[in-house]
Coordinates of C-alpha atoms in Angstrom, one line a residue:
M104 CA 1.1 24.4 -10.1
L105 CA 3.8 22.7 -8.1
A106 CA 4.3 20.1 -10.9
T107 CA 4.5 22.6 -13.8
S108 CA 8.4 22.5 -14.0
W109 CA 8.6 18.7 -13.8
P110 CA 10.6 17.1 -16.6
G111 CA 9.1 14.8 -19.3
S112 CA 6.0 14.9 -21.4
V113 CA 2.7 16.0 -19.8
E114 CA 0.1 13.2 -20.0
G115 CA -3.6 13.2 -19.4
G116 CA -4.4 16.9 -20.0
Q117 CA -4.4 18.0 -16.3
G118 CA -0.7 18.8 -15.9
L119 CA -0.4 16.3 -13.0
V120 CA 1.2 13.3 -14.9
H121 CA 4.7 13.6 -16.4
M122 CA 6.5 10.8 -18.3
I123 CA 10.2 10.4 -19.0
N124 CA 11.5 7.8 -21.6
P125 CA 8.0 7.0 -23.0
S126 CA 9.6 4.9 -25.8
G127 CA 11.5 2.7 -23.3
H128 CA 10.9 -1.1 -23.7
R129 CA 10.6 -1.9 -20.0
P130 CA 7.3 -1.9 -18.2
P131 CA 6.3 1.6 -17.1
L132 CA 7.2 2.5 -13.5
I133 CA 4.7 4.8 -11.9
W134 CA 6.2 6.6 -8.9
V135 CA 4.7 9.1 -6.5
F136 CA 7.4 11.5 -5.4
N137 CA 7.6 14.3 -2.8
A138 CA 9.7 16.6 -5.0
E139 CA 10.7 17.2 -8.6
T140 CA 14.4 16.5 -7.8
E141 CA 13.5 13.0 -6.8
F142 CA 11.8 12.3 -10.1
R143 CA 14.6 13.6 -12.1
A144 CA 17.3 11.8 -10.2
L145 CA 15.6 8.3 -10.3
S146 CA 14.6 8.5 -13.9
E147 CA 18.1 9.5 -15.0
T148 CA 19.8 6.8 -13.0
L149 CA 17.4 4.1 -14.3
G150 CA 18.4 4.9 -17.8
P151 CA 16.6 5.6 -21.2
D152 CA 15.0 2.1 -21.5
Q153 CA 12.9 2.6 -18.4
P154 CA 9.7 4.6 -18.8
V155 CA 9.0 6.5 -15.5
I156 CA 5.7 8.3 -14.8
G157 CA 6.1 10.9 -12.1
L158 CA 3.4 12.0 -9.8
R159 CA 3.4 14.4 -6.9
S160 CA 2.4 13.6 -3.3
L161 CA 0.6 16.0 -0.9
N162 CA 3.9 17.2 0.5
L163 CA 3.8 21.0 1.1
I164 CA 0.0 21.0 0.2
V165 CA -1.3 19.3 3.4
P166 CA 0.8 19.5 6.5
Y167 CA 2.0 16.1 7.5
S168 CA 0.5 16.4 11.0
D169 CA -2.9 17.0 9.3
M170 CA -2.6 14.2 6.7
R171 CA -5.6 11.8 6.6
V172 CA -5.7 8.3 5.1
R173 CA -8.7 9.4 3.1
D174 CA -6.8 12.3 1.6
Q175 CA -4.1 10.0 0.2
D176 CA -6.7 7.4 -0.9
E177 CA -8.7 10.1 -2.7
L178 CA -5.6 11.4 -4.5
G179 CA -4.5 7.9 -5.4
R180 CA -7.9 7.1 -7.0
H181 CA -7.8 10.4 -8.9
Y182 CA -4.4 9.6 -10.3
G183 CA -5.6 6.1 -11.1
E184 CA -8.5 7.4 -13.1
I185 CA -6.1 9.7 -15.1
L186 CA -3.5 7.0 -15.7
S187 CA -5.8 4.1 -16.8
P188 CA -6.5 5.4 -20.3
I189 CA -2.8 6.4 -20.7
L190 CA -1.6 2.8 -19.9
S191 CA -4.4 1.2 -21.9
G192 CA -3.9 -2.1 -20.2
R193 CA -0.1 -2.1 -20.4
P194 CA 1.3 -3.9 -17.3
C195 CA 3.1 -1.6 -14.9
F196 CA 4.9 -1.3 -11.6
V197 CA 3.9 1.3 -8.9
G198 CA 6.0 2.8 -6.2
G199 CA 6.4 5.7 -3.8
N200 CA 8.5 7.0 -0.9
C201 CA 7.6 8.0 2.6
Q202 CA 4.1 9.6 2.7
A203 CA 3.8 9.2 -1.1
A204 CA 3.8 5.4 -0.7
H205 CA 0.2 5.4 0.6
I206 CA -0.9 7.2 -2.5
S207 CA 0.9 4.7 -4.7
C208 CA -1.0 1.9 -2.9
A209 CA -4.3 3.6 -3.7
I210 CA -3.2 3.8 -7.3
A211 CA -2.4 0.1 -7.4
A212 CA -5.7 -0.7 -5.7
H213 CA -7.6 1.3 -8.2
F214 CA -5.9 -0.4 -11.1
L215 CA -6.6 -3.9 -9.7
T216 CA -10.3 -3.1 -9.3
Q217 CA -10.4 -1.9 -12.9
A218 CA -8.5 -4.9 -14.4
Q219 CA -5.4 -2.7 -15.2
P220 CA -2.5 -5.2 -14.6
V221 CA 0.0 -4.3 -11.8
L222 CA 3.2 -6.3 -11.7
G223 CA 4.4 -5.2 -8.3
L224 CA 4.5 -2.5 -5.6
L225 CA 7.6 -0.8 -4.2
S226 CA 7.9 1.5 -1.2
I227 CA 10.6 3.3 0.7
D228 CA 10.4 3.9 4.5
A229 CA 6.6 3.1 4.7
E230 CA 4.6 0.9 7.0
N231 CA 1.0 -0.3 7.2
L232 CA 0.3 -0.2 3.5
L233 CA -2.9 -1.5 2.0
P234 CA -2.8 -5.3 1.5
L235 CA -2.5 -6.1 -2.2
P236 CA -2.4 -9.5 -4.0
I237 CA 0.9 -8.6 -5.9
P238 CA 4.6 -8.8 -5.1
Y239 CA 6.0 -6.1 -2.8
A240 CA 9.5 -4.6 -2.4
A241 CA 9.8 -3.2 1.1
I242 CA 12.8 -0.8 1.0
F243 CA 14.1 1.0 4.1
G244 CA 17.0 3.2 4.9
E245 CA 19.7 1.6 7.0
F246 CA 20.0 4.8 9.1
S247 CA 16.3 5.8 9.0
Q248 CA 15.8 5.7 12.8
E249 CA 12.3 7.0 12.8
F250 CA 10.9 5.1 9.8
N251 CA 12.8 1.8 9.6
P252 CA 10.9 -0.7 11.9
C253 CA 13.9 -3.0 12.2
L254 CA 15.9 -0.2 13.9
K255 CA 13.0 0.1 16.4
G256 CA 13.0 -3.6 17.2
A257 CA 9.9 -4.5 15.2
N258 CA 9.5 -7.5 13.0
L259 CA 7.1 -6.8 10.2
F260 CA 7.9 -9.9 8.1
P261 CA 5.1 -12.0 9.4
L262 CA 2.7 -9.2 8.5
W263 CA 4.1 -8.5 5.1
H264 CA 4.1 -12.2 4.1
R265 CA 0.3 -12.2 4.7
A266 CA -0.4 -8.8 3.2
F267 CA 1.2 -9.4 -0.2
R268 CA 1.8 -12.2 -2.6
E269 CA 5.6 -12.2 -2.3
V270 CA 7.8 -9.9 -0.3
S271 CA 11.3 -8.7 -1.2
P272 CA 12.9 -6.7 1.7
R273 CA 15.8 -4.4 0.7
T274 CA 17.9 -1.7 2.3
L275 CA 19.5 1.6 1.3
P276 CA 22.7 3.1 2.7
A277 CA 20.8 6.2 3.8
G278 CA 18.9 8.0 6.4
H279 CA 15.3 9.2 5.9
G280 CA 14.9 11.4 2.8
E281 CA 18.4 10.6 1.5
Y282 CA 17.3 8.0 -1.0
F283 CA 17.8 10.1 -4.2
T284 CA 21.4 11.3 -3.6
A285 CA 24.7 9.5 -3.6
P286 CA 25.6 6.9 -2.4
S287 CA 22.0 5.7 -2.0
L288 CA 20.7 6.6 -5.4
S289 CA 22.6 4.0 -7.4
V290 CA 21.6 1.3 -4.9
L291 CA 18.0 2.3 -5.1
A292 CA 18.1 2.2 -8.9
A293 CA 19.7 -1.3 -8.8
H294 CA 16.9 -2.5 -6.4
V295 CA 14.2 -1.1 -8.6
S296 CA 15.7 -2.5 -11.8
S297 CA 16.2 -6.0 -10.3
F298 CA 12.7 -6.0 -8.9
I299 CA 11.3 -5.1 -12.3
D300 CA 13.5 -7.6 -14.1
H301 CA 12.4 -10.4 -11.7
Y302 CA 8.7 -9.8 -12.0
H303 CA 8.4 -8.6 -15.6
G304 CA 6.5 -11.3 -17.5
R305 CA 5.4 -13.1 -14.3
L306 CA 2.0 -11.5 -14.0
V307 CA -0.4 -13.4 -11.8
Q308 CA -3.9 -12.1 -11.8
P309 CA -5.6 -11.9 -8.4
Q310 CA -7.9 -14.8 -7.7
A311 CA -11.5 -14.2 -8.8
S312 CA -14.0 -13.5 -6.0
R313 CA -17.1 -14.7 -7.7
G314 CA -19.7 -15.7 -5.1
Q315 CA -17.5 -14.3 -2.3
H316 CA -18.8 -11.7 0.1
A317 CA -16.6 -9.2 1.9
L318 CA -15.7 -10.6 5.3
C319 CA -16.6 -7.3 6.9
S320 CA -20.2 -7.7 5.7
K321 CA -20.5 -11.3 6.9
V322 CA -19.1 -11.3 10.4
S323 CA -20.8 -9.7 13.4
L324 CA -18.6 -6.8 14.6
P325 CA -19.3 -4.7 17.6
P326 CA -20.2 -1.0 16.9
Q327 CA -18.0 0.0 19.9
M328 CA -14.9 -1.3 21.6
R329 CA -12.6 0.0 24.3
T330 CA -8.9 0.8 23.8
G331 CA -6.8 -2.4 23.8
E332 CA -9.9 -4.6 24.1
S333 CA -9.9 -8.1 22.5
V334 CA -13.2 -9.4 21.1
F335 CA -13.7 -12.9 19.6
V336 CA -15.4 -12.6 16.2
S337 CA -17.0 -15.8 15.0
H338 CA -17.4 -16.8 11.3
P339 CA -20.9 -17.3 10.1
D340 CA -21.8 -20.6 8.4
G341 CA -20.6 -20.7 4.8
V342 CA -17.7 -18.3 5.2
R343 CA -14.4 -20.0 4.4
V344 CA -11.4 -18.2 5.9
P345 CA -8.0 -19.6 4.8
G346 CA -4.9 -18.7 6.8
D347 CA -5.2 -15.6 8.9
I348 CA -7.3 -12.5 9.1
L349 CA -5.5 -9.2 8.5
A350 CA -7.2 -6.2 10.2
R351 CA -6.5 -2.7 8.8
W352 CA -7.6 0.1 11.1
H353 CA -7.4 3.8 10.2
D354 CA -8.7 6.7 12.3
H355 CA -11.0 9.4 10.8
Q356 CA -9.7 12.1 13.1
N357 CA -5.9 11.7 12.7
P358 CA -3.4 10.1 10.4
S359 CA -3.0 6.9 12.5
L360 CA -3.1 3.6 10.6
I361 CA -2.6 0.2 12.2
M362 CA -2.3 -3.2 10.6
R363 CA -2.5 -6.5 12.6
A364 CA -2.6 -10.2 11.6
H365 CA -5.0 -12.4 13.6
P366 CA -4.7 -16.2 13.5
V367 CA -7.9 -18.1 12.8
R368 CA -8.9 -20.3 15.7
G369 CA -11.8 -22.3 17.0
D370 CA -13.8 -21.4 20.1
T371 CA -15.2 -23.8 22.7
T372 CA -18.1 -24.9 20.4
G373 CA -15.8 -25.7 17.5
A374 CA -16.9 -22.7 15.5
G375 CA -14.1 -20.8 13.7
G376 CA -13.2 -17.2 14.5
F377 CA -10.5 -14.8 15.4
D378 CA -9.6 -12.4 18.2
L379 CA -10.0 -8.8 17.1
L380 CA -7.7 -6.4 19.0
A381 CA -8.8 -2.8 19.3
P382 CA -6.4 0.2 18.8
D383 CA -4.9 1.8 21.8
T384 CA -6.1 5.3 20.9
P385 CA -9.7 6.4 21.2
G386 CA -11.6 7.7 18.2
A387 CA -13.8 6.7 15.2
W388 CA -11.8 4.0 13.5
E389 CA -12.6 2.5 10.1
L390 CA -11.9 -1.3 9.9
Q391 CA -11.2 -3.4 6.9
L392 CA -10.7 -7.2 7.1
F393 CA -8.8 -9.3 4.6
R394 CA -8.6 -13.1 4.4
C395 CA -4.9 -13.8 3.9
Q396 CA -2.6 -16.8 3.3
I397 CA 1.2 -16.8 3.3
G398 CA 2.5 -17.1 -0.3
I399 CA -0.8 -15.8 -1.8
G400 CA -1.6 -12.6 0.1
P401 CA -5.2 -11.4 0.4
V402 CA -7.1 -14.4 -1.0
H403 CA -10.5 -12.7 -1.8
W404 CA -9.1 -9.2 -2.1
A405 CA -11.5 -8.0 -4.7
A406 CA -14.4 -8.6 -2.3
D407 CA -12.8 -7.6 0.9
I408 CA -11.4 -4.2 -0.4
R409 CA -15.0 -3.0 -1.1
Q410 CA -16.2 -3.2 2.5
S411 CA -15.3 -1.5 5.8
R412 CA -16.9 -1.0 9.1
L413 CA -16.8 2.1 11.4
I414 CA -16.1 1.2 15.0
Q415 CA -16.0 3.7 17.9
I416 CA -13.1 3.1 20.2
D417 CA -13.7 4.5 23.7
P418 CA -11.2 4.9 26.5
A419 CA -10.7 1.8 28.6

């Protein structure tokens, strides 16, 4: 109902997918927005040769304080199922801003598991996104005090370089939520266009995972940990782990999501492993583990994405 007045042609028969400039020659840009005005502004600024498919986030549907990772993942999968027959194998880019970025990640993940080509991911003011074996444009507002990690003294570049194939950090002359108005809008459109131009025609399929088992299913993980506890997790024989381990935690009871990179090391017996650090907040946390390598991203993503482990985090 909230998307009824959105511009463009309605695709897919459910009224959820709207497309502007369908005859444009550039690869389609699928973007999850928080409002119709954002969709209209970005598509008009990108110009008539850029097809833009607009989708809506859960903004005003689920209160942000009640948002769950599984809510966004579920909507992203649903969007992916609707979009796959519309794209029919045509390579695309996927993006989203703020809370919508997590939905766009779920769309891209669905596409990759279904062999629908994704050329790259873009996000604005979003952290702790799902690792993906594709290029990533990390866009942040220069004055977005709450959502720009650089303004809070954090350095996410080491994490991003492990979580994605390539990383392109960019900034906007804006505070949070001001991306689609002047003077930020023209800068945003230029960032999006240059990213699409750079990676259009450079499709690199994720490495096949034949014979590979999800790391979560192979290593011995504790069913319970205490807040802030570090546990050494050893690799079983036959499990090759290049680079580092990326741990993605999300809490079933609240919207918290944590991403950490863990260097692979050897213990006193010479066996390989890594130190798994528990979250600082108690709760039932779901853990995914990804084998990552700088310049490649998640190496066996297709296997690792399919497995997770529920770990109870108790107060220290």
